[in-house]
XYZ file of C-alpha atoms in Angstrom:
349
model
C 142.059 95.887 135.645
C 142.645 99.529 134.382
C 139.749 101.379 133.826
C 138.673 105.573 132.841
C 136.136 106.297 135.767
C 133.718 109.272 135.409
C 133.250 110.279 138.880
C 131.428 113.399 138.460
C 130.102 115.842 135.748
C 132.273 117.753 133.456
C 135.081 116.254 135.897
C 138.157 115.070 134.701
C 137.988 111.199 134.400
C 140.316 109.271 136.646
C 142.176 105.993 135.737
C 142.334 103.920 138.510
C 142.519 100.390 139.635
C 139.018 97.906 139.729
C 138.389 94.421 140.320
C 138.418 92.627 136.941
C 134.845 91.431 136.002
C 133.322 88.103 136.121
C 130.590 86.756 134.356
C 126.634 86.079 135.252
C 125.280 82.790 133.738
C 124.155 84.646 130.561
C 127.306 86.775 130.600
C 130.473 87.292 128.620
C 133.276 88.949 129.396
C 135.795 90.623 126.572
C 138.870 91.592 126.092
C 138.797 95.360 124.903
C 141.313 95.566 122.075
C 139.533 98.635 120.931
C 137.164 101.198 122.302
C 135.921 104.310 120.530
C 135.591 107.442 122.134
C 132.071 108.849 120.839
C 130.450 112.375 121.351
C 127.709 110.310 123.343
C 129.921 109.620 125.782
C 130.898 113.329 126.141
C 127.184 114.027 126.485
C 127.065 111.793 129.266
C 129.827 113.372 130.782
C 128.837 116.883 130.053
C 124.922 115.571 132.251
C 123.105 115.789 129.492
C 119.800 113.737 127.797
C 118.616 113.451 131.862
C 115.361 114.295 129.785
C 116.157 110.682 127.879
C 117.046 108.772 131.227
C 120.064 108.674 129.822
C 122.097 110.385 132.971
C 124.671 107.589 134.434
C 124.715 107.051 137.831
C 128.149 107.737 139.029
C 131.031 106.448 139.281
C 130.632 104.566 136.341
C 132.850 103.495 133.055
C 131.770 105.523 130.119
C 132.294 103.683 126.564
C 130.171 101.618 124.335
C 131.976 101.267 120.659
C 134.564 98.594 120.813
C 136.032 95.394 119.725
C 137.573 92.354 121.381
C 138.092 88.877 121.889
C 135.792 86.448 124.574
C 138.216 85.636 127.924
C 134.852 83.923 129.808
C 131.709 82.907 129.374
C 128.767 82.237 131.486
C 127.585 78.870 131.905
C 124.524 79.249 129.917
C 125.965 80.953 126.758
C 125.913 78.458 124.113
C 126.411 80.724 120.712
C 129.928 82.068 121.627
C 133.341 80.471 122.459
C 136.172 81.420 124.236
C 138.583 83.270 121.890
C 135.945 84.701 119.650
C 136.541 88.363 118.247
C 132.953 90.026 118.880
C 131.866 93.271 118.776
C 128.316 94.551 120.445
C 125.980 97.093 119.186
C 125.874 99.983 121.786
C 122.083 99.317 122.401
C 121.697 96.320 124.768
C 118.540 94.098 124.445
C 116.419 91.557 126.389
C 115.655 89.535 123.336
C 112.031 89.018 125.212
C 110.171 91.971 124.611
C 107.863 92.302 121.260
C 110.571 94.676 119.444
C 113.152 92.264 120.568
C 111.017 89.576 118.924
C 109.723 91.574 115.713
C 113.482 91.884 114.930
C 113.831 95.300 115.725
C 116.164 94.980 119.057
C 117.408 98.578 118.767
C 113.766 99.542 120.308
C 113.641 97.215 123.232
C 111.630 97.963 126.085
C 114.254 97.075 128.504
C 117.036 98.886 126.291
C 120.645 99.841 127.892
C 123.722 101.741 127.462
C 127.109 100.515 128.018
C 128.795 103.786 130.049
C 125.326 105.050 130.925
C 123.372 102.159 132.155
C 126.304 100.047 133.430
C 130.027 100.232 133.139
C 131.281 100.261 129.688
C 134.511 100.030 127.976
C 137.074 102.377 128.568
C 138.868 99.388 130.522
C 140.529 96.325 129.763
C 137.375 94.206 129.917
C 134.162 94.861 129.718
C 130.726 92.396 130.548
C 128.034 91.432 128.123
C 125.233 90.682 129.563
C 122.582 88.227 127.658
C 125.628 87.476 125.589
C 123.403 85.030 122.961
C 121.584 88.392 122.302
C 123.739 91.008 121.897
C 127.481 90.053 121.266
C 128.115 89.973 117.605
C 130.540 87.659 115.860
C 133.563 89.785 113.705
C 133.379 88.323 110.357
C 137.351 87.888 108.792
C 138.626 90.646 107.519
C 137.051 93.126 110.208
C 139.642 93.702 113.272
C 138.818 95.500 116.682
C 139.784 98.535 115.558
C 137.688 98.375 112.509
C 134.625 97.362 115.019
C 134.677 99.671 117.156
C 134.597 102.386 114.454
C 131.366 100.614 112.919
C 130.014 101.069 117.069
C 127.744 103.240 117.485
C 128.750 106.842 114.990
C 129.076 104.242 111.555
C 126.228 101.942 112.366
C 124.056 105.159 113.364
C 125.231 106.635 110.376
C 124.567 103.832 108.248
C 120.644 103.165 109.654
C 119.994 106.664 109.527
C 120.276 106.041 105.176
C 118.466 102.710 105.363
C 115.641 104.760 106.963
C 115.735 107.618 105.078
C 114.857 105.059 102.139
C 117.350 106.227 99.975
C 117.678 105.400 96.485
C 120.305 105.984 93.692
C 120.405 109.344 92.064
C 118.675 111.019 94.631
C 120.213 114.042 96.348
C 120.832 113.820 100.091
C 121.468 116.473 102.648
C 123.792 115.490 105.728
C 123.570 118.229 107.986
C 126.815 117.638 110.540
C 129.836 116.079 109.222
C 131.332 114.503 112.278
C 131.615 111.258 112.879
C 127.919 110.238 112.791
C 127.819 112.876 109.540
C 130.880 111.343 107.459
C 129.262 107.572 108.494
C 126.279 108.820 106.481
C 128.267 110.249 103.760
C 129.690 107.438 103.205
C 127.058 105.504 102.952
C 124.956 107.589 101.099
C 127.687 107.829 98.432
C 127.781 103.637 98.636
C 124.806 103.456 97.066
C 124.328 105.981 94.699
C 123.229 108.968 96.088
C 124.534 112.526 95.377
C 125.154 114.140 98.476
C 125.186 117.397 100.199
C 127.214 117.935 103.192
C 126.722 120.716 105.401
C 128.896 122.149 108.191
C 130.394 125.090 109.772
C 133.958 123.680 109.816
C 135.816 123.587 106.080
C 138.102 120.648 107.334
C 135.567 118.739 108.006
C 133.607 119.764 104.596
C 136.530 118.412 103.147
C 136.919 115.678 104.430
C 132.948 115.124 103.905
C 134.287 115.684 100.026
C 136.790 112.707 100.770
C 133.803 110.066 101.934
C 131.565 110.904 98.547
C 130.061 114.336 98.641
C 129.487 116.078 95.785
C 128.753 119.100 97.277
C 129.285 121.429 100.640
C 127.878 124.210 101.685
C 129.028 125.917 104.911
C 126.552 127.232 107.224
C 128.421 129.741 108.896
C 128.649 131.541 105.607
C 125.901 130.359 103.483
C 122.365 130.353 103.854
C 121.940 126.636 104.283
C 118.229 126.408 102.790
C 118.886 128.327 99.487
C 122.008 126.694 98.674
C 120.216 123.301 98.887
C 117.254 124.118 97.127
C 119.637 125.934 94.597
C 122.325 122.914 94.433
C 119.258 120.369 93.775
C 116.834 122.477 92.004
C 114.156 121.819 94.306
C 115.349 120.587 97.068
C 116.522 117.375 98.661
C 114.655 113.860 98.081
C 116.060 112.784 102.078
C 117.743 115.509 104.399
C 119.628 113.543 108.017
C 120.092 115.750 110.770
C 123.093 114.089 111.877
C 123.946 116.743 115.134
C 120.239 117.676 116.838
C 120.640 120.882 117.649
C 117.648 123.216 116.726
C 118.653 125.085 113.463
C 120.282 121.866 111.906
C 116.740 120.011 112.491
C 114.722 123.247 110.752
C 117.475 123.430 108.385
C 117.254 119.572 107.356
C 113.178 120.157 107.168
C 113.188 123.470 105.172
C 115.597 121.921 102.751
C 113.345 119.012 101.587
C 111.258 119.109 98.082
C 107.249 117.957 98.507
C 107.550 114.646 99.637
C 111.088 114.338 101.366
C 111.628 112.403 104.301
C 113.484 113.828 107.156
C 115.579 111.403 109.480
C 116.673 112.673 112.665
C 119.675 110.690 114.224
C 121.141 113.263 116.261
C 120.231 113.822 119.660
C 119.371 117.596 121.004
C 121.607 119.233 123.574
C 120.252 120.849 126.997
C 119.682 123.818 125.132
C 116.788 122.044 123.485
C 115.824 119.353 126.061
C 114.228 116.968 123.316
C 111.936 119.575 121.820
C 112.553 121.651 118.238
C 109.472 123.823 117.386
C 108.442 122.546 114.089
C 106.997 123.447 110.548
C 103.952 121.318 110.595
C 101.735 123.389 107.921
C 104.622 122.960 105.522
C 104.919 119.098 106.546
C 101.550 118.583 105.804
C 101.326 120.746 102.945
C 104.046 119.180 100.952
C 103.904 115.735 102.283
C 106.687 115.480 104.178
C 107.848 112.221 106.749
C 109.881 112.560 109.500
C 111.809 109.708 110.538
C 113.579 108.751 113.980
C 116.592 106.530 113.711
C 118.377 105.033 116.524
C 121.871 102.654 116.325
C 120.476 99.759 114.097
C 118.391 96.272 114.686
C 121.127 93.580 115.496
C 120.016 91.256 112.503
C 121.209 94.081 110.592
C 124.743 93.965 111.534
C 125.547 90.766 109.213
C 125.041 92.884 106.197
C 126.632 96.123 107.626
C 129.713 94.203 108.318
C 129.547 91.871 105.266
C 130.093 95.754 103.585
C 133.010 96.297 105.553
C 134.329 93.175 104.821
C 134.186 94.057 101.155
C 135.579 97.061 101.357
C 132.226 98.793 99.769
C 132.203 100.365 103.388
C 135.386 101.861 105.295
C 134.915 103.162 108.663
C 138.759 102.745 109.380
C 138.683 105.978 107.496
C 137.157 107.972 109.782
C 139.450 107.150 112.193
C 141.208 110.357 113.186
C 144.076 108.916 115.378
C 144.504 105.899 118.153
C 145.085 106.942 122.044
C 146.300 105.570 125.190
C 143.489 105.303 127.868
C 144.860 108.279 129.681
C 144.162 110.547 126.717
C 140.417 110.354 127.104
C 140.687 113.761 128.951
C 142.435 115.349 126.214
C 140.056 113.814 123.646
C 136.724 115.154 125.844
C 138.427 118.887 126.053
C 138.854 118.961 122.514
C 135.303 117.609 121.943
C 133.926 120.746 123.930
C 135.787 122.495 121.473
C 134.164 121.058 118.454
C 138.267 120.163 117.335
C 137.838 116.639 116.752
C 138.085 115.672 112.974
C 137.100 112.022 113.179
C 136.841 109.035 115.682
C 139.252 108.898 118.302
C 140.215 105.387 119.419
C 141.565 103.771 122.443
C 144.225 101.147 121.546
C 146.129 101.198 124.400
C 145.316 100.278 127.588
């Protein structure tokens, strides 16, 4: 099969010919009909999150958003048929472990990353492993395309509100409108909330404007605190720092009113290597809660998809463009750039 190999850091990947996979007993192995190109995947390839485990041993197969159809099974998978269109949250788990069995998968002891702990899926097939655990069953109505922009951005993007609680009428700050960001947005707006989004790029602030906010303030020109506190009169009931770099985290934290919740979905860059000095008198003072959120528990992904069945939730319009599997270069260079205006997909392979 045809497959994207990273070969070495901040190296350009090369497409090359590799033996087509074959499944182990509690395998599965898809057809990629779809395969989103995420900014986790460009963190991988840029070395960072070493400080998470998170650095792939190379070569290796970056990609973990897609969409496809089953072409084998192993002889123990009993849940899943030949010809089924699945999708897979990014986040493997064992299904054994006491998250895994308190129904919160997404925290599994054993947890792993298609692209980072194995090989992923910017190729023409990809392997499940414990397939009766992780693959997830594409209700009608939801193609490839369509799953692999739910992935890993929509779905993050979509637990991030479920943790941050959030209610209707309640004003929301998104800090980052990328694709993570505009998920969010989206969802935020979905059920009820007024939201905030805050960037340093006006096409993406409009766009944010386009996925149900009501209001944008741009932090290159604005100071993002006071317009927040000013725009809400008091300040935001839930702020999501949907980028992790250090002044959108103190931003999202300074912009809450006494008893906000902070979530933090966005992973920090090698400039901060996992640590952001913190507020904690005013967190203390004013009650706040900060909340981690990572991908999203696999029972969850019945109703997340039931809303994207519906239509109440559209990730296909986030979806900046489809590209051949030789464009994931191009797409990576324009990432370092911070020029990407919504989820790049691989269609073509």
């Amino acid at each position: 099969m045809k497959a994207a190999r990273m070969v070495g850091f901040r190296e350009p990947l090369v497409i090359e010919r590799v033996p087509d996979p074959t499944p182990g007993p509690e395998d599965a192995v898809i057809r990629v009909e779809a395969s989103g190109i995420c900014r986790s995947d460009w963190h991988g390839w840029m070395g960072d999150w070493t400080w998470l485990g998170l650095s792939p041993q190379l070569p290796i197969t970056p990609g973990h958003e897609f969409g496809g159809e089953i072409v084998a099974l192993g002889r123990e998978v009993r849940d899943f048929q030949i010809g089924d269109k699945v999708t897979v949250p990014f986040h493997y788990a064992c299904g054994h472990c006491e998250h895994c069995h308190a129904g919160v998968p997404n925290r599994c002891d054993h947890v792993g990353i298609y692209g980072f702990s194995w090989d992923g899926s910017f190729a023409e097939y990809v392997v499940v492993r414990n397939a009766n655990m992780n693959l997830i069953r594409l209700p009608e109505g939801v193609d490839a395309l369509t799953a692999a922009a739910v992935g890993c951005r929509f779905m993050t993007g979509y637990h991030g509100v479920m943790r941050g609680g959030v209610r209707p009428g309640q004003w929301v700050a998104v800090h980052g409108a990328g694709g993570v960001g505009l998920s969010a947005i989206q969802t935020a707006y979905a059920v009820g909330a007024r939201v905030i989004a805050v960037d340093v790029d006006d096409e993406k602030l409009a766009k944010a404007r386009e996925e149900g906010a009501c209001e944008v303030v741009n932090a290159k020109n604005q100071p993002v605190v006071e317009a927040i506190r000013e725009i809400t009169k008091g300040g935001a009931h839930v702020s999501i720092d949907a980028l992790g770099i250090r002044d959108t985290v103190l931003n999202s934290v300074l912009s809450l009113r006494k008893g906000g919740r902070h979530v933090q979905i966005g992973l920090t860059t090698s400039q901060e290597g996992g640590f952001v000095p913190l507020p904690m008198d005013l967190i203390t003072s004013c009650e706040i809660e900060v909340v981690g959120s990572l991908g999203i528990p696999h029972p969850d992904y019945a109703g997340l998809l039931a809303l994207v069945a519906e239509g109440r939730l559209r990730p296909r319009n986030l979806v900046e463009r489809e590209v051949r599997l030789e464009d994931v270069n191009e797409v990576f260079d324009k990432m370092t750039r911070f020029e990407t205006r919504g989820f790049n997909v691989i269609t073509a392979f």
